[in-house]
Coordinates of C-alpha atoms in Angstrom, one line a residue:
M337 CA 3.1 -1.6 19.6
V338 CA 4.3 -5.0 18.0
E339 CA 2.1 -6.0 14.8
A340 CA 0.4 -9.2 15.2
W341 CA 0.9 -11.7 12.6
P342 CA -0.8 -13.1 10.6
F343 CA -2.2 -9.4 9.7
D344 CA -5.7 -8.6 10.1
P345 CA -6.3 -5.8 7.7
F346 CA -10.0 -5.1 8.9
V347 CA -9.1 -3.9 12.4
I348 CA -11.3 -0.6 13.0
P349 CA -9.2 2.1 14.4
T350 CA -10.2 3.2 17.8
S351 CA -9.8 7.0 17.1
Q352 CA -9.3 9.5 14.4
V353 CA -6.3 11.6 15.4
L354 CA -4.5 12.9 12.7
R355 CA -0.6 11.3 13.1
V356 CA 1.9 9.5 11.3
G357 CA 1.1 6.1 13.8
A358 CA 4.3 4.6 12.4
Y359 CA 5.5 1.4 14.4
P360 CA 8.3 -1.1 13.9
L361 CA 7.9 -4.2 12.2
H362 CA 10.1 -6.3 14.6
G363 CA 10.7 -9.1 12.5
A364 CA 7.4 -9.2 10.6
P365 CA 7.5 -9.3 6.9
V366 CA 7.9 -6.1 5.0
F367 CA 5.9 -8.2 2.1
H368 CA 2.5 -9.7 2.8
V369 CA 2.1 -12.9 0.2
D370 CA -1.3 -14.0 0.4
P371 CA -1.3 -17.3 -1.6
N372 CA -5.3 -17.1 -1.9
H373 CA -4.9 -14.0 -3.9
Y374 CA -1.5 -13.5 -5.3
H375 CA -1.8 -14.9 -8.4
A376 CA -5.1 -12.9 -9.4
E377 CA -3.3 -9.8 -8.2
L378 CA -0.3 -10.2 -10.0
A379 CA -2.0 -10.8 -13.1
L380 CA -3.8 -7.9 -12.8
K381 CA -0.8 -5.9 -12.3
Q382 CA 0.8 -7.7 -15.5
A383 CA -2.7 -6.7 -17.2
L384 CA -2.3 -2.8 -16.1
L385 CA 1.6 -2.5 -17.0
Q386 CA 0.9 -4.2 -20.2
A387 CA -2.0 -1.7 -21.2
D388 CA -0.4 1.4 -20.0
H389 CA 3.2 0.9 -18.8
R390 CA 3.9 4.3 -18.2
Y391 CA 0.9 5.4 -16.3
Y392 CA 1.8 2.5 -13.7
M393 CA 5.5 2.4 -13.9
Q394 CA 7.8 5.7 -13.8
A395 CA 11.4 6.2 -12.4
Y396 CA 14.2 8.7 -12.9
P397 CA 17.6 7.5 -14.1
E398 CA 19.5 8.3 -11.1
S399 CA 17.4 5.7 -9.4
L400 CA 18.6 3.3 -10.8
P401 CA 21.8 2.4 -8.3
A402 CA 19.1 2.4 -5.5
Q403 CA 16.9 0.4 -7.2
W404 CA 19.2 -2.5 -8.0
E405 CA 20.0 -2.5 -4.2
L406 CA 16.2 -2.5 -3.5
L407 CA 15.7 -5.8 -6.0
E408 CA 18.4 -7.5 -4.0
W409 CA 17.3 -6.3 -0.8
G410 CA 13.8 -7.4 -2.0
V411 CA 14.2 -10.9 -3.0
A412 CA 16.3 -11.5 0.3
E413 CA 13.6 -10.2 2.2
L414 CA 11.2 -12.7 0.4
A415 CA 13.2 -15.6 0.9
R416 CA 13.3 -14.9 4.7
S417 CA 10.1 -14.1 5.0
Y418 CA 8.5 -17.1 3.0
P419 CA 11.4 -19.7 2.3
Q420 CA 8.7 -22.3 1.3
W421 CA 7.7 -20.0 -1.6
F422 CA 10.8 -17.9 -2.6
V423 CA 14.7 -18.8 -2.9
A424 CA 17.3 -16.2 -3.4
R425 CA 21.1 -17.0 -3.9
R426 CA 24.1 -14.4 -4.8
E427 CA 26.9 -15.8 -6.5
G428 CA 29.4 -13.2 -7.3
T429 CA 27.3 -10.7 -9.5
A430 CA 24.7 -13.4 -10.2
L431 CA 21.3 -13.3 -8.4
H432 CA 19.6 -16.7 -8.6
W433 CA 15.8 -16.5 -8.1
E434 CA 13.1 -19.0 -7.6
N435 CA 9.3 -18.2 -7.3
R436 CA 7.7 -21.4 -6.7
L437 CA 4.3 -19.9 -6.5
L438 CA 4.5 -18.5 -10.3
H439 CA 6.9 -21.5 -11.2
Q440 CA 9.6 -19.0 -12.1
T441 CA 13.4 -19.0 -12.3
A442 CA 15.6 -16.4 -13.4
T443 CA 19.5 -15.5 -13.2
I444 CA 19.8 -11.9 -12.7
R445 CA 23.2 -10.0 -13.3
I446 CA 23.2 -7.2 -10.9
G447 CA 23.7 -4.1 -12.6
G448 CA 23.2 -5.6 -16.1
D449 CA 20.5 -5.5 -18.6
L450 CA 17.5 -6.6 -16.8
G451 CA 14.7 -5.3 -19.5
L452 CA 12.7 -3.7 -16.5
W453 CA 13.6 -1.2 -14.1
P454 CA 14.8 -3.1 -11.0
I455 CA 11.9 -1.8 -9.1
D456 CA 9.2 -2.9 -12.0
W457 CA 10.8 -6.4 -11.8
L458 CA 10.4 -6.9 -8.0
G459 CA 6.6 -5.1 -8.0
R460 CA 5.8 -8.2 -10.4
Q461 CA 6.9 -10.6 -7.5
V462 CA 4.8 -8.9 -4.8
Q463 CA 1.4 -7.7 -4.0
E464 CA 2.4 -4.4 -3.1
D465 CA 2.9 -1.1 -4.5
L466 CA 6.3 -0.1 -4.6
L467 CA 7.6 3.5 -4.1
L468 CA 11.2 5.1 -4.0
M469 CA 11.8 8.1 -2.1
K470 CA 15.2 9.9 -2.0
V471 CA 16.5 10.7 1.5
D472 CA 17.3 14.2 0.8
E473 CA 16.0 16.7 3.8
A474 CA 16.5 20.2 1.8
A475 CA 14.3 18.6 -0.9
G476 CA 11.8 17.4 1.0
H477 CA 12.2 13.9 0.2
P478 CA 11.3 13.3 -3.6
L479 CA 9.5 10.2 -5.1
I480 CA 12.0 9.1 -7.5
A481 CA 10.8 5.7 -8.7
G482 CA 7.7 3.7 -8.6
Q483 CA 5.4 1.1 -9.5
L484 CA 2.0 2.2 -8.6
C485 CA -1.0 -0.3 -10.0
F486 CA -3.3 -0.2 -7.1
P487 CA -3.9 3.6 -6.4
N488 CA -6.7 4.8 -4.2
R489 CA -7.5 8.2 -6.4
W490 CA -3.8 9.2 -7.2
C491 CA -0.9 8.5 -10.1
L492 CA 2.6 8.7 -10.7
N493 CA 2.0 11.1 -13.3
D494 CA 0.8 13.9 -10.8
K495 CA 3.4 12.7 -7.6
M496 CA 6.5 11.9 -9.4
G497 CA 9.5 14.4 -8.4
L498 CA 7.6 15.7 -5.7
P499 CA 8.3 16.1 -2.1
L500 CA 6.7 14.1 0.7
A501 CA 4.7 17.3 1.9
A502 CA 3.4 18.0 -2.0
I503 CA 2.4 14.5 -2.2
H504 CA 0.1 14.6 0.9
G505 CA -0.8 18.1 0.1
P506 CA -4.3 17.3 -0.6
V507 CA -4.9 15.8 2.8
P508 CA -6.4 18.5 5.3
G509 CA -4.4 19.0 7.8
F510 CA -1.4 17.4 6.7
S511 CA 1.0 20.5 6.1
E512 CA -0.2 22.0 9.7
Q513 CA 0.0 18.7 11.9
L514 CA 2.0 16.0 9.8
A515 CA 4.4 17.1 7.3
F516 CA 7.5 18.1 9.8
S517 CA 7.0 14.6 11.6
T518 CA 6.4 12.7 8.3
D519 CA 10.0 14.3 7.2
Q520 CA 11.7 13.5 10.2
L521 CA 10.5 10.0 10.0
V522 CA 11.7 9.3 6.8
A523 CA 15.3 11.5 7.7
R524 CA 15.7 9.2 10.7
L525 CA 14.8 5.5 9.5
Q526 CA 17.5 3.5 10.0
P527 CA 18.5 0.3 7.9
H528 CA 17.4 -3.0 8.9
R529 CA 14.6 -1.4 11.2
P530 CA 11.7 -0.8 9.2
V531 CA 8.1 0.3 10.4
W532 CA 4.6 0.2 9.3
R533 CA 1.5 2.0 9.7
R534 CA -2.2 1.4 8.4
N535 CA -4.4 3.8 6.5
W536 CA -8.4 3.2 6.0
S537 CA -10.8 4.3 3.4
L538 CA -14.3 3.7 2.2
V539 CA -14.8 3.6 -1.4
V540 CA -17.9 2.4 -3.8
L541 CA -16.0 0.3 -6.0
P542 CA -14.1 -3.1 -5.1
D543 CA -11.4 -2.3 -7.7
L544 CA -7.8 -2.2 -6.5
D545 CA -7.3 -0.1 -8.9
L546 CA -8.8 3.3 -8.2
S547 CA -7.2 5.5 -10.4
P548 CA -8.0 9.3 -11.0
R549 CA -8.9 8.7 -14.2
L550 CA -12.3 7.0 -13.3
G551 CA -13.6 10.3 -12.0
P552 CA -15.5 11.3 -9.3
L553 CA -18.3 8.1 -9.1
D554 CA -21.1 10.7 -8.0
R555 CA -23.6 8.0 -9.5
E556 CA -22.3 5.4 -7.4
K557 CA -22.4 7.3 -4.3
A558 CA -25.7 8.7 -4.8
A559 CA -27.2 5.0 -5.0
I560 CA -26.0 4.3 -1.7
T561 CA -28.9 3.6 1.0
A562 CA -29.0 2.0 4.3
D563 CA -30.4 -1.0 3.0
N564 CA -27.9 -1.8 0.2
A565 CA -24.8 -0.3 2.0
G566 CA -23.4 -3.6 3.1
E567 CA -22.8 -4.6 -0.4
R568 CA -22.4 -1.5 -2.2
V569 CA -19.6 0.1 0.1
F570 CA -16.2 -1.3 0.9
Y571 CA -13.9 -1.0 3.3
R572 CA -10.2 -0.6 2.0
V573 CA -7.1 -0.9 3.9
E574 CA -3.6 -0.1 3.3
R575 CA -0.7 -1.9 5.4
Q576 CA 2.1 0.6 4.7
T577 CA 5.8 -0.4 5.5
L578 CA 8.9 2.0 4.9
V579 CA 12.6 0.3 4.5
R580 CA 15.7 2.6 4.2
L581 CA 17.8 1.2 2.1
T582 CA 21.7 0.1 3.4
H583 CA 23.9 1.4 0.6
H584 CA 21.8 4.5 -1.0
P585 CA 19.9 7.7 0.7
A586 CA 16.5 5.8 -0.4
V587 CA 13.3 5.1 1.3
L588 CA 11.0 2.3 0.0
F589 CA 7.7 2.9 0.3
T590 CA 5.2 0.0 0.1
V591 CA 1.5 0.0 0.1
R592 CA -0.5 -3.5 0.1
T593 CA -4.2 -3.2 -0.4
Y594 CA -6.9 -5.4 1.1
V595 CA -10.3 -4.7 0.1
A596 CA -13.6 -6.3 1.5
P597 CA -17.6 -5.6 1.2
L598 CA -18.8 -3.3 4.4
A599 CA -21.1 -6.3 4.8
R600 CA -18.1 -8.9 5.9
V601 CA -16.7 -6.1 8.5
A602 CA -20.0 -4.8 9.6
A603 CA -21.3 -8.8 10.2
D604 CA -19.2 -8.3 13.5
P605 CA -21.4 -6.0 15.6
Q606 CA -18.4 -4.8 17.6
R607 CA -16.7 -3.7 14.4
A608 CA -19.8 -2.2 12.9
A609 CA -20.3 0.1 16.0
A610 CA -16.5 1.0 16.3
L611 CA -16.8 2.0 12.3
A612 CA -19.7 4.3 13.3
D613 CA -18.0 5.7 15.9
L614 CA -14.9 6.6 14.1
L615 CA -17.0 7.9 11.5
Q616 CA -18.9 10.4 13.7
Q617 CA -15.5 11.6 15.0
V618 CA -13.8 12.5 11.8
E619 CA -13.6 15.8 10.8
P620 CA -15.6 16.9 7.8
S621 CA -12.7 17.9 5.7
I622 CA -11.2 14.5 5.9
L623 CA -14.6 12.7 5.2
A624 CA -14.7 14.8 2.3
Y625 CA -11.1 14.0 1.0
K626 CA -11.9 10.1 1.7
G627 CA -15.4 10.7 -0.5
V628 CA -17.3 9.4 2.0
Q629 CA -19.7 12.7 2.6
P630 CA -22.0 11.9 0.3
Y631 CA -23.4 8.9 1.5
L632 CA -22.4 9.3 5.4
Q633 CA -25.9 9.5 6.8
P634 CA -27.0 6.1 5.5
L635 CA -23.7 4.5 5.9
L636 CA -24.1 5.6 9.8
A637 CA -28.0 4.4 9.6
Y638 CA -26.5 0.8 8.1
L639 CA -23.7 0.5 10.6
K640 CA -26.2 1.2 13.6
R641 CA -28.7 -1.4 12.4
Q642 CA -25.8 -4.0 12.4
S643 CA -24.4 -3.3 15.8
Q644 CA -27.5 -4.2 17.4
P645 CA -26.8 -7.4 18.8
V646 CA -29.0 -10.3 17.2
A647 CA -31.9 -11.4 19.8

């Protein structure tokens, strides 16, 4: 399967089969730079990091060599994918960088004093969240560094140092059906052959930062009706990529998040019908995990109405 480009985040999956579903990128950009939202999303990242840096950015010291490789690879990937906006040039130990969207230039000494963790610096250039896992089958590929500003109900405080299986432990069926294949995907991933996958959810806030400290949002869910679901429910999609570093045993996991009011997605009757079909296929435990169960019936009533062709 070759990913179409430009990427359409709001395609509705045709079935809810619990599987990894990772596909080769085939040269498509690892990072998705959207100039219409780039400045706003990076400004939000900056504000979150300034307000509570440790909550959104954590790393173990032993991850630093891999982070430096990640930074150097990341700016080269941006320059390769978007030469109209980014320039990266290496001269000895100096890396010259230009970000034309932010009107920034920098000269970075690889391995020197950057003032930030390298993954933190790179994360301030892209709209993705960046997570770095150590490739270690015996340890289960633990999370060793991350800048996570736009999470969907999880945080670094709860996941740092944990193996993949434990990170995804709350997902119903993950341990039984996906843990082994996910571990093998990370272990066998080859440099220069990144893969991507899509993850979808329905949420009752449009915020990119849905940190666990927001609480359960029961009041917002109880307010959903068939008449207001289009405006009060949001379709949230993650474009995830996995990239194996060349010189260090580590894999970069990126998460680019897109959010749209359900009304925007359901304006297409075929997409409304496809989403209704998908929700009726999903196991109740998965719907509960995704937080949809409390307003499922009004949601389905709304989608059924939207799926009817206009006379």
